[in-house]
PDB file of C-alpha atoms in Angstrom:
ATOM      1  CA  MET A  10     -24.422 -12.289 -53.163  1.00  0.00           C
ATOM      2  CA  SER A  11     -27.671 -10.330 -53.468  1.00  0.00           C
ATOM      3  CA  GLU A  12     -27.882  -7.334 -55.798  1.00  0.00           C
ATOM      4  CA  GLU A  13     -27.957  -3.813 -54.384  1.00  0.00           C
ATOM      5  CA  ALA A  14     -31.132  -1.755 -54.627  1.00  0.00           C
ATOM      6  CA  ASP A  15     -31.172   1.061 -57.185  1.00  0.00           C
ATOM      7  CA  LEU A  16     -30.509   4.080 -54.951  1.00  0.00           C
ATOM      8  CA  ASP A  17     -29.303   7.595 -55.683  1.00  0.00           C
ATOM      9  CA  ARG A  18     -26.185   9.074 -54.045  1.00  0.00           C
ATOM     10  CA  ASP A  19     -28.031  10.647 -51.088  1.00  0.00           C
ATOM     11  CA  GLU A  20     -29.906   7.453 -50.352  1.00  0.00           C
ATOM     12  CA  LYS A  21     -26.694   5.414 -50.463  1.00  0.00           C
ATOM     13  CA  LYS A  22     -25.119   7.890 -48.053  1.00  0.00           C
ATOM     14  CA  GLN A  23     -28.025   7.370 -45.652  1.00  0.00           C
ATOM     15  CA  VAL A  24     -27.564   3.601 -45.936  1.00  0.00           C
ATOM     16  CA  ASP A  25     -23.883   3.984 -45.018  1.00  0.00           C
ATOM     17  CA  GLU A  26     -24.804   6.097 -41.993  1.00  0.00           C
ATOM     18  CA  TYR A  27     -27.358   3.591 -40.718  1.00  0.00           C
ATOM     19  CA  SER A  28     -25.319   0.468 -41.448  1.00  0.00           C
ATOM     20  CA  ASN A  29     -24.006  -1.364 -38.448  1.00  0.00           C
ATOM     21  CA  VAL A  30     -20.423  -0.436 -37.599  1.00  0.00           C
ATOM     22  CA  PRO A  31     -18.256  -3.588 -37.777  1.00  0.00           C
ATOM     23  CA  THR A  32     -16.960  -4.841 -34.456  1.00  0.00           C
ATOM     24  CA  SER A  33     -13.404  -4.581 -35.750  1.00  0.00           C
ATOM     25  CA  VAL A  34     -13.906  -0.840 -36.360  1.00  0.00           C
ATOM     26  CA  ILE A  35     -15.089  -0.293 -32.770  1.00  0.00           C
ATOM     27  CA  PHE A  36     -12.113  -2.326 -31.549  1.00  0.00           C
ATOM     28  CA  GLU A  37      -9.698  -0.171 -33.533  1.00  0.00           C
ATOM     29  CA  ALA A  38     -11.268   3.075 -32.300  1.00  0.00           C
ATOM     30  CA  ILE A  39     -10.903   2.021 -28.664  1.00  0.00           C
ATOM     31  CA  ARG A  40      -7.425   0.578 -29.277  1.00  0.00           C
ATOM     32  CA  ARG A  41      -6.252   3.927 -30.670  1.00  0.00           C
ATOM     33  CA  GLU A  42      -7.724   5.697 -27.659  1.00  0.00           C
ATOM     34  CA  GLY A  43      -5.855   3.223 -25.468  1.00  0.00           C
ATOM     35  CA  ASP A  44      -2.584   3.969 -27.288  1.00  0.00           C
ATOM     36  CA  HIS A  45      -3.178   7.669 -26.702  1.00  0.00           C
ATOM     37  CA  GLU A  46      -3.802   7.181 -22.985  1.00  0.00           C
ATOM     38  CA  LEU A  47      -0.707   5.005 -22.613  1.00  0.00           C
ATOM     39  CA  SER A  48       1.458   7.707 -24.165  1.00  0.00           C
ATOM     40  CA  ARG A  49       0.173  10.609 -22.043  1.00  0.00           C
ATOM     41  CA  PRO A  50       2.603  12.202 -19.564  1.00  0.00           C
ATOM     42  CA  LEU A  51       2.397  11.275 -15.899  1.00  0.00           C
ATOM     43  CA  SER A  52       1.231  14.725 -14.774  1.00  0.00           C
ATOM     44  CA  ALA A  53      -1.673  14.735 -17.248  1.00  0.00           C
ATOM     45  CA  LEU A  54      -2.829  11.302 -16.113  1.00  0.00           C
ATOM     46  CA  TRP A  55      -2.430  12.216 -12.442  1.00  0.00           C
ATOM     47  CA  TRP A  56      -4.430  15.442 -12.446  1.00  0.00           C
ATOM     48  CA  SER A  57      -7.105  13.978 -14.699  1.00  0.00           C
ATOM     49  CA  GLY A  58      -7.383  11.046 -12.265  1.00  0.00           C
ATOM     50  CA  VAL A  59      -7.620  13.336  -9.236  1.00  0.00           C
ATOM     51  CA  ALA A  60     -10.311  15.365 -10.987  1.00  0.00           C
ATOM     52  CA  ALA A  61     -12.192  12.147 -11.750  1.00  0.00           C
ATOM     53  CA  GLY A  62     -12.046  11.083  -8.092  1.00  0.00           C
ATOM     54  CA  LEU A  63     -13.486  14.422  -7.028  1.00  0.00           C
ATOM     55  CA  ALA A  64     -16.102  14.431  -9.787  1.00  0.00           C
ATOM     56  CA  ILE A  65     -17.280  10.860  -9.221  1.00  0.00           C
ATOM     57  CA  SER A  66     -17.986  11.876  -5.625  1.00  0.00           C
ATOM     58  CA  THR A  67     -20.907  13.914  -6.896  1.00  0.00           C
ATOM     59  CA  SER A  68     -22.638  10.573  -7.461  1.00  0.00           C
ATOM     60  CA  VAL A  69     -22.443  10.011  -3.703  1.00  0.00           C
ATOM     61  CA  LEU A  70     -23.645  13.555  -3.046  1.00  0.00           C
ATOM     62  CA  ALA A  71     -26.606  13.349  -5.397  1.00  0.00           C
ATOM     63  CA  LYS A  72     -27.660   9.907  -4.170  1.00  0.00           C
ATOM     64  CA  GLY A  73     -27.296  11.049  -0.555  1.00  0.00           C
ATOM     65  CA  PHE A  74     -29.360  14.177  -1.193  1.00  0.00           C
ATOM     66  CA  LEU A  75     -32.208  12.100  -2.595  1.00  0.00           C
ATOM     67  CA  ALA A  76     -31.912   9.575   0.239  1.00  0.00           C
ATOM     68  CA  SER A  77     -32.205  12.407   2.787  1.00  0.00           C
ATOM     69  CA  ILE A  78     -35.601  13.539   1.501  1.00  0.00           C
ATOM     70  CA  LEU A  79     -37.195  10.181   0.712  1.00  0.00           C
ATOM     71  CA  PRO A  80     -38.759   7.779   3.204  1.00  0.00           C
ATOM     72  CA  HIS A  81     -37.112   4.460   4.015  1.00  0.00           C
ATOM     73  CA  ALA A  82     -39.108   2.330   1.597  1.00  0.00           C
ATOM     74  CA  ASP A  83     -38.257  -0.374  -0.933  1.00  0.00           C
ATOM     75  CA  TRP A  84     -39.215   1.865  -3.860  1.00  0.00           C
ATOM     76  CA  ALA A  85     -36.957   4.730  -2.755  1.00  0.00           C
ATOM     77  CA  ALA A  86     -33.871   3.086  -4.304  1.00  0.00           C
ATOM     78  CA  GLY A  87     -35.499   3.473  -7.712  1.00  0.00           C
ATOM     79  CA  ILE A  88     -35.258   7.257  -7.278  1.00  0.00           C
ATOM     80  CA  THR A  89     -32.114   7.724  -5.184  1.00  0.00           C
ATOM     81  CA  ASN A  90     -29.987   5.858  -7.718  1.00  0.00           C
ATOM     82  CA  LEU A  91     -30.838   8.412 -10.369  1.00  0.00           C
ATOM     83  CA  GLY A  92     -28.418  10.576  -8.392  1.00  0.00           C
ATOM     84  CA  TYR A  93     -25.760   7.882  -8.755  1.00  0.00           C
ATOM     85  CA  THR A  94     -25.493   8.662 -12.464  1.00  0.00           C
ATOM     86  CA  VAL A  95     -24.428  12.294 -11.960  1.00  0.00           C
ATOM     87  CA  GLY A  96     -20.750  11.727 -11.251  1.00  0.00           C
ATOM     88  CA  PHE A  97     -20.351   9.275 -14.110  1.00  0.00           C
ATOM     89  CA  LEU A  98     -21.878  11.781 -16.519  1.00  0.00           C
ATOM     90  CA  ILE A  99     -19.379  14.429 -15.402  1.00  0.00           C
ATOM     91  CA  VAL A 100     -16.379  12.098 -15.554  1.00  0.00           C
ATOM     92  CA  ILE A 101     -17.134  10.333 -18.833  1.00  0.00           C
ATOM     93  CA  LEU A 102     -18.388  13.354 -20.771  1.00  0.00           C
ATOM     94  CA  GLY A 103     -15.506  15.377 -19.333  1.00  0.00           C
ATOM     95  CA  ARG A 104     -13.055  12.724 -20.579  1.00  0.00           C
ATOM     96  CA  MET A 105     -11.434  12.374 -17.151  1.00  0.00           C
ATOM     97  CA  GLN A 106      -9.352   9.374 -16.141  1.00  0.00           C
ATOM     98  CA  LEU A 107     -11.556   6.868 -14.294  1.00  0.00           C
ATOM     99  CA  PHE A 108      -9.881   3.593 -13.359  1.00  0.00           C
ATOM    100  CA  THR A 109     -12.763   1.338 -14.323  1.00  0.00           C
ATOM    101  CA  GLU A 110     -12.788   2.714 -17.878  1.00  0.00           C
ATOM    102  CA  ASN A 111      -9.141   1.708 -18.081  1.00  0.00           C
ATOM    103  CA  THR A 112     -10.001  -1.945 -17.508  1.00  0.00           C
ATOM    104  CA  ILE A 113     -10.659  -2.100 -21.262  1.00  0.00           C
ATOM    105  CA  THR A 114      -9.215   0.978 -23.045  1.00  0.00           C
ATOM    106  CA  PRO A 115      -5.466   0.268 -22.599  1.00  0.00           C
ATOM    107  CA  ILE A 116      -6.030  -3.484 -22.445  1.00  0.00           C
ATOM    108  CA  LEU A 117      -6.951  -3.839 -26.122  1.00  0.00           C
ATOM    109  CA  PRO A 118      -3.507  -2.640 -27.297  1.00  0.00           C
ATOM    110  CA  LEU A 119      -1.993  -5.057 -24.769  1.00  0.00           C
ATOM    111  CA  PHE A 120      -4.018  -7.974 -26.114  1.00  0.00           C
ATOM    112  CA  LEU A 121      -2.951  -7.081 -29.640  1.00  0.00           C
ATOM    113  CA  ALA A 122       0.738  -6.836 -28.722  1.00  0.00           C
ATOM    114  CA  PRO A 123       1.436  -8.487 -25.336  1.00  0.00           C
ATOM    115  CA  THR A 124       5.023  -7.237 -25.072  1.00  0.00           C
ATOM    116  CA  ARG A 125       6.974  -6.444 -21.915  1.00  0.00           C
ATOM    117  CA  SER A 126       6.903  -2.755 -22.831  1.00  0.00           C
ATOM    118  CA  ASN A 127       3.109  -2.749 -23.202  1.00  0.00           C
ATOM    119  CA  PHE A 128       2.693  -4.571 -19.896  1.00  0.00           C
ATOM    120  CA  ALA A 129       4.865  -1.949 -18.199  1.00  0.00           C
ATOM    121  CA  GLN A 130       2.970   0.928 -19.807  1.00  0.00           C
ATOM    122  CA  THR A 131      -0.379  -0.554 -18.780  1.00  0.00           C
ATOM    123  CA  ALA A 132       0.785  -1.104 -15.205  1.00  0.00           C
ATOM    124  CA  ARG A 133       2.030   2.504 -15.135  1.00  0.00           C
ATOM    125  CA  LEU A 134      -1.322   3.806 -16.370  1.00  0.00           C
ATOM    126  CA  TRP A 135      -3.328   1.685 -13.936  1.00  0.00           C
ATOM    127  CA  GLY A 136      -1.144   2.611 -10.976  1.00  0.00           C
ATOM    128  CA  ILE A 137      -1.216   6.344 -11.643  1.00  0.00           C
ATOM    129  CA  VAL A 138      -4.922   6.555 -12.400  1.00  0.00           C
ATOM    130  CA  PHE A 139      -6.038   4.367  -9.498  1.00  0.00           C
ATOM    131  CA  ALA A 140      -3.890   6.246  -6.985  1.00  0.00           C
ATOM    132  CA  ALA A 141      -5.079   9.597  -8.362  1.00  0.00           C
ATOM    133  CA  ASN A 142      -8.719   8.508  -8.198  1.00  0.00           C
ATOM    134  CA  LEU A 143      -8.310   7.547  -4.533  1.00  0.00           C
ATOM    135  CA  VAL A 144      -6.625  10.857  -3.726  1.00  0.00           C
ATOM    136  CA  GLY A 145      -9.556  12.679  -5.323  1.00  0.00           C
ATOM    137  CA  CYS A 146     -12.049  10.578  -3.357  1.00  0.00           C
ATOM    138  CA  MET A 147     -10.205  11.201  -0.083  1.00  0.00           C
ATOM    139  CA  ALA A 148     -10.065  14.935  -0.790  1.00  0.00           C
ATOM    140  CA  ALA A 149     -13.813  14.944  -1.421  1.00  0.00           C
ATOM    141  CA  ALA A 150     -14.437  13.050   1.822  1.00  0.00           C
ATOM    142  CA  LEU A 151     -12.286  15.482   3.835  1.00  0.00           C
ATOM    143  CA  VAL A 152     -14.160  18.469   2.451  1.00  0.00           C
ATOM    144  CA  LEU A 153     -17.551  16.858   3.041  1.00  0.00           C
ATOM    145  CA  VAL A 154     -16.817  15.892   6.649  1.00  0.00           C
ATOM    146  CA  HIS A 155     -14.760  18.862   7.823  1.00  0.00           C
ATOM    147  CA  GLY A 156     -15.717  21.568   5.370  1.00  0.00           C
ATOM    148  CA  HIS A 157     -19.322  21.905   6.572  1.00  0.00           C
ATOM    149  CA  ILE A 158     -20.341  22.786   3.020  1.00  0.00           C
ATOM    150  CA  LEU A 159     -23.720  21.016   3.206  1.00  0.00           C
ATOM    151  CA  PRO A 160     -26.800  21.315   5.419  1.00  0.00           C
ATOM    152  CA  GLU A 161     -26.743  18.714   8.174  1.00  0.00           C
ATOM    153  CA  ALA A 162     -29.787  16.876   6.827  1.00  0.00           C
ATOM    154  CA  ARG A 163     -28.206  16.439   3.382  1.00  0.00           C
ATOM    155  CA  PHE A 164     -24.886  15.344   4.867  1.00  0.00           C
ATOM    156  CA  GLU A 165     -26.694  12.721   6.943  1.00  0.00           C
ATOM    157  CA  GLY A 166     -28.122  11.316   3.718  1.00  0.00           C
ATOM    158  CA  ILE A 167     -24.566  10.861   2.411  1.00  0.00           C
ATOM    159  CA  VAL A 168     -23.481   9.195   5.645  1.00  0.00           C
ATOM    160  CA  SER A 169     -26.458   6.830   5.557  1.00  0.00           C
ATOM    161  CA  ILE A 170     -25.694   5.503   2.070  1.00  0.00           C
ATOM    162  CA  SER A 171     -22.000   5.269   3.000  1.00  0.00           C
ATOM    163  CA  ARG A 172     -22.863   3.116   6.013  1.00  0.00           C
ATOM    164  CA  HIS A 173     -24.980   0.867   3.844  1.00  0.00           C
ATOM    165  CA  TYR A 174     -22.103   0.411   1.378  1.00  0.00           C
ATOM    166  CA  ALA A 175     -19.675  -0.395   4.188  1.00  0.00           C
ATOM    167  CA  GLU A 176     -21.933  -3.135   5.560  1.00  0.00           C
ATOM    168  CA  ALA A 177     -21.015  -5.504   2.704  1.00  0.00           C
ATOM    169  CA  SER A 178     -18.361  -8.142   3.360  1.00  0.00           C
ATOM    170  CA  PRO A 179     -15.090  -8.261   1.356  1.00  0.00           C
ATOM    171  CA  PHE A 180     -16.390 -11.217  -0.659  1.00  0.00           C
ATOM    172  CA  GLU A 181     -19.620  -9.368  -1.422  1.00  0.00           C
ATOM    173  CA  HIS A 182     -17.701  -6.330  -2.642  1.00  0.00           C
ATOM    174  CA  PHE A 183     -15.615  -8.616  -4.860  1.00  0.00           C
ATOM    175  CA  ALA A 184     -18.627 -10.483  -6.222  1.00  0.00           C
ATOM    176  CA  TRP A 185     -20.715  -7.333  -6.691  1.00  0.00           C
ATOM    177  CA  GLY A 186     -17.758  -5.632  -8.335  1.00  0.00           C
ATOM    178  CA  ILE A 187     -17.662  -8.128 -11.211  1.00  0.00           C
ATOM    179  CA  PRO A 188     -20.911  -7.042 -12.925  1.00  0.00           C
ATOM    180  CA  ALA A 189     -20.061  -3.385 -12.254  1.00  0.00           C
ATOM    181  CA  GLY A 190     -16.713  -3.784 -14.017  1.00  0.00           C
ATOM    182  CA  PHE A 191     -18.369  -5.649 -16.882  1.00  0.00           C
ATOM    183  CA  LEU A 192     -20.999  -2.932 -17.351  1.00  0.00           C
ATOM    184  CA  ILE A 193     -18.502  -0.046 -17.312  1.00  0.00           C
ATOM    185  CA  ALA A 194     -16.334  -1.846 -19.873  1.00  0.00           C
ATOM    186  CA  ALA A 195     -19.442  -2.481 -21.989  1.00  0.00           C
ATOM    187  CA  LEU A 196     -20.302   1.211 -21.738  1.00  0.00           C
ATOM    188  CA  VAL A 197     -16.841   2.184 -23.029  1.00  0.00           C
ATOM    189  CA  TRP A 198     -17.321  -0.274 -25.903  1.00  0.00           C
ATOM    190  CA  ILE A 199     -20.733   1.146 -26.820  1.00  0.00           C
ATOM    191  CA  LEU A 200     -20.017   4.888 -26.615  1.00  0.00           C
ATOM    192  CA  PRO A 201     -18.011   5.259 -29.879  1.00  0.00           C
ATOM    193  CA  ARG A 202     -21.195   4.409 -31.794  1.00  0.00           C
ATOM    194  CA  MET A 203     -23.402   6.904 -29.981  1.00  0.00           C
ATOM    195  CA  GLU A 204     -24.443  10.426 -30.899  1.00  0.00           C
ATOM    196  CA  SER A 205     -24.093  13.019 -28.122  1.00  0.00           C
ATOM    197  CA  ALA A 206     -27.700  12.689 -26.893  1.00  0.00           C
ATOM    198  CA  GLY A 207     -27.507   8.905 -27.063  1.00  0.00           C
ATOM    199  CA  GLU A 208     -24.206   8.990 -25.204  1.00  0.00           C
ATOM    200  CA  VAL A 209     -25.815  10.781 -22.260  1.00  0.00           C
ATOM    201  CA  LEU A 210     -28.741   8.364 -22.193  1.00  0.00           C
ATOM    202  CA  MET A 211     -26.509   5.294 -22.347  1.00  0.00           C
ATOM    203  CA  ILE A 212     -24.309   6.557 -19.482  1.00  0.00           C
ATOM    204  CA  VAL A 213     -27.419   7.197 -17.379  1.00  0.00           C
ATOM    205  CA  ILE A 214     -28.930   3.780 -18.121  1.00  0.00           C
ATOM    206  CA  VAL A 215     -25.796   1.734 -17.421  1.00  0.00           C
ATOM    207  CA  THR A 216     -24.706   3.575 -14.276  1.00  0.00           C
ATOM    208  CA  TYR A 217     -28.268   3.664 -12.960  1.00  0.00           C
ATOM    209  CA  ILE A 218     -28.361  -0.125 -13.237  1.00  0.00           C
ATOM    210  CA  ILE A 219     -25.055  -0.352 -11.332  1.00  0.00           C
ATOM    211  CA  GLY A 220     -26.455   1.804  -8.523  1.00  0.00           C
ATOM    212  CA  LEU A 221     -29.866   0.163  -8.480  1.00  0.00           C
ATOM    213  CA  GLY A 222     -28.318  -3.289  -8.391  1.00  0.00           C
ATOM    214  CA  GLY A 223     -26.213  -2.389  -5.360  1.00  0.00           C
ATOM    215  CA  MET A 224     -23.035  -3.282  -7.257  1.00  0.00           C
ATOM    216  CA  SER A 225     -19.605  -2.254  -6.003  1.00  0.00           C
ATOM    217  CA  HIS A 226     -17.749   0.377  -8.022  1.00  0.00           C
ATOM    218  CA  VAL A 227     -14.273   0.809  -6.589  1.00  0.00           C
ATOM    219  CA  VAL A 228     -13.947   4.573  -7.157  1.00  0.00           C
ATOM    220  CA  ALA A 229     -17.437   5.768  -6.237  1.00  0.00           C
ATOM    221  CA  GLY A 230     -17.439   3.314  -3.330  1.00  0.00           C
ATOM    222  CA  SER A 231     -14.107   4.690  -2.101  1.00  0.00           C
ATOM    223  CA  THR A 232     -15.689   8.073  -1.458  1.00  0.00           C
ATOM    224  CA  GLU A 233     -18.376   6.420   0.655  1.00  0.00           C
ATOM    225  CA  LEU A 234     -15.799   4.482   2.649  1.00  0.00           C
ATOM    226  CA  PHE A 235     -13.521   7.508   3.079  1.00  0.00           C
ATOM    227  CA  VAL A 236     -16.439   9.563   4.409  1.00  0.00           C
ATOM    228  CA  LEU A 237     -16.741   7.023   7.222  1.00  0.00           C
ATOM    229  CA  VAL A 238     -12.959   6.876   7.733  1.00  0.00           C
ATOM    230  CA  VAL A 239     -12.627  10.660   8.025  1.00  0.00           C
ATOM    231  CA  GLY A 240     -15.690  10.761  10.283  1.00  0.00           C
ATOM    232  CA  GLY A 241     -14.111   8.211  12.631  1.00  0.00           C
ATOM    233  CA  GLU A 242     -16.698   5.460  12.061  1.00  0.00           C
ATOM    234  CA  LEU A 243     -14.416   3.116  10.096  1.00  0.00           C
ATOM    235  CA  GLY A 244     -10.699   2.351  10.225  1.00  0.00           C
ATOM    236  CA  LEU A 245      -8.523   2.913   7.173  1.00  0.00           C
ATOM    237  CA  ALA A 246      -7.370  -0.724   7.033  1.00  0.00           C
ATOM    238  CA  PRO A 247     -10.929  -2.168   7.040  1.00  0.00           C
ATOM    239  CA  ALA A 248     -11.887   0.355   4.346  1.00  0.00           C
ATOM    240  CA  VAL A 249      -8.948  -0.598   2.111  1.00  0.00           C
ATOM    241  CA  PHE A 250      -8.828  -4.349   2.682  1.00  0.00           C
ATOM    242  CA  GLY A 251     -12.523  -4.906   3.330  1.00  0.00           C
ATOM    243  CA  GLY A 252     -13.978  -2.712   0.597  1.00  0.00           C
ATOM    244  CA  ILE A 253     -11.624  -0.983  -1.819  1.00  0.00           C
ATOM    245  CA  LEU A 254      -9.309  -3.839  -2.794  1.00  0.00           C
ATOM    246  CA  PRO A 255     -12.076  -6.479  -3.105  1.00  0.00           C
ATOM    247  CA  ALA A 256     -14.131  -4.119  -5.295  1.00  0.00           C
ATOM    248  CA  LEU A 257     -10.994  -3.363  -7.329  1.00  0.00           C
ATOM    249  CA  ALA A 258     -10.432  -7.069  -7.950  1.00  0.00           C
ATOM    250  CA  GLY A 259     -14.059  -7.572  -8.941  1.00  0.00           C
ATOM    251  CA  ASN A 260     -14.074  -4.579 -11.292  1.00  0.00           C
ATOM    252  CA  VAL A 261     -10.869  -5.760 -12.992  1.00  0.00           C
ATOM    253  CA  LEU A 262     -12.183  -9.297 -13.358  1.00  0.00           C
ATOM    254  CA  GLY A 263     -15.473  -8.094 -14.830  1.00  0.00           C
ATOM    255  CA  GLY A 264     -13.987  -5.408 -17.064  1.00  0.00           C
ATOM    256  CA  THR A 265     -10.713  -6.963 -18.196  1.00  0.00           C
ATOM    257  CA  GLY A 266     -10.964 -10.646 -17.404  1.00  0.00           C
ATOM    258  CA  ILE A 267     -14.419 -11.094 -18.877  1.00  0.00           C
ATOM    259  CA  PHE A 268     -15.597  -8.242 -21.127  1.00  0.00           C
ATOM    260  CA  ALA A 269     -12.287  -7.149 -22.673  1.00  0.00           C
ATOM    261  CA  ALA A 270     -11.143 -10.752 -23.161  1.00  0.00           C
ATOM    262  CA  LEU A 271     -14.407 -11.745 -24.857  1.00  0.00           C
ATOM    263  CA  THR A 272     -14.299  -8.597 -26.980  1.00  0.00           C
ATOM    264  CA  TYR A 273     -10.818  -9.435 -28.217  1.00  0.00           C
ATOM    265  CA  ALA A 274     -11.787 -13.043 -28.860  1.00  0.00           C
ATOM    266  CA  GLN A 275     -14.598 -12.050 -31.221  1.00  0.00           C
ATOM    267  CA  VAL A 276     -12.395  -9.791 -33.382  1.00  0.00           C
ATOM    268  CA  ARG A 277      -9.084 -11.653 -33.187  1.00  0.00           C
ATOM    269  CA  GLU A 278      -9.459 -13.376 -36.558  1.00  0.00           C
ATOM    270  CA  GLU A 279     -10.649 -10.154 -38.269  1.00  0.00           C
ATOM    271  CA  ILE A 280      -7.753  -7.984 -37.172  1.00  0.00           C
TER     272      ILE A 280
END
């Protein structure tokens, strides 16, 4: 083992601050957060999930606003998808319950102790949060379509990006949902190490890549599909079975089946 440099107390403190945080420490921080979420009362999870569904819809609004003022050109997506980050910033910084974050947070305690009770608690959390997110998205769609709260030109921008999202086949939503789920889970894993300014930047970078890549995020995408359902352009069954459920499966596979499983595998011997 190499000898330590001769440093004073302040310098050693700086070294500790800049040292890499062990993976096992990050795992434990997220596991404790998962335990906290699993123990929260139903009403708290429900209303936080509804708020997240409403808030994530601002990603659709912001992207639609930008789409309404930009020409139809290949480069326009590089700007419109900056708007896609808005809802994620609100939801994540506001500590609201977003389903795709829960593909890793409560899963780590489950991996550590795969008991029947933990399975039941995880299923309860997933069911409540996912249903609440969809209710929030539907409420946002109803207000957007029937509330007449936006200028017609801006609303048309929202409709146009919603139509584009709905054009994908069920298999495409599933396949495109896998990297989206992986990236959101990776974002949750990274955030405990970030300072507040870095946290904002990391959320923007990761969610911008999801939007720019045309990936399928089940919650944000649900608002787009519900806008078309409420507007009479798409049936509820095609929206659910052709878009929402395939994206859900892809997000879970990417977030839980790939990222969370690999994360646990790398720390299993250490913990």
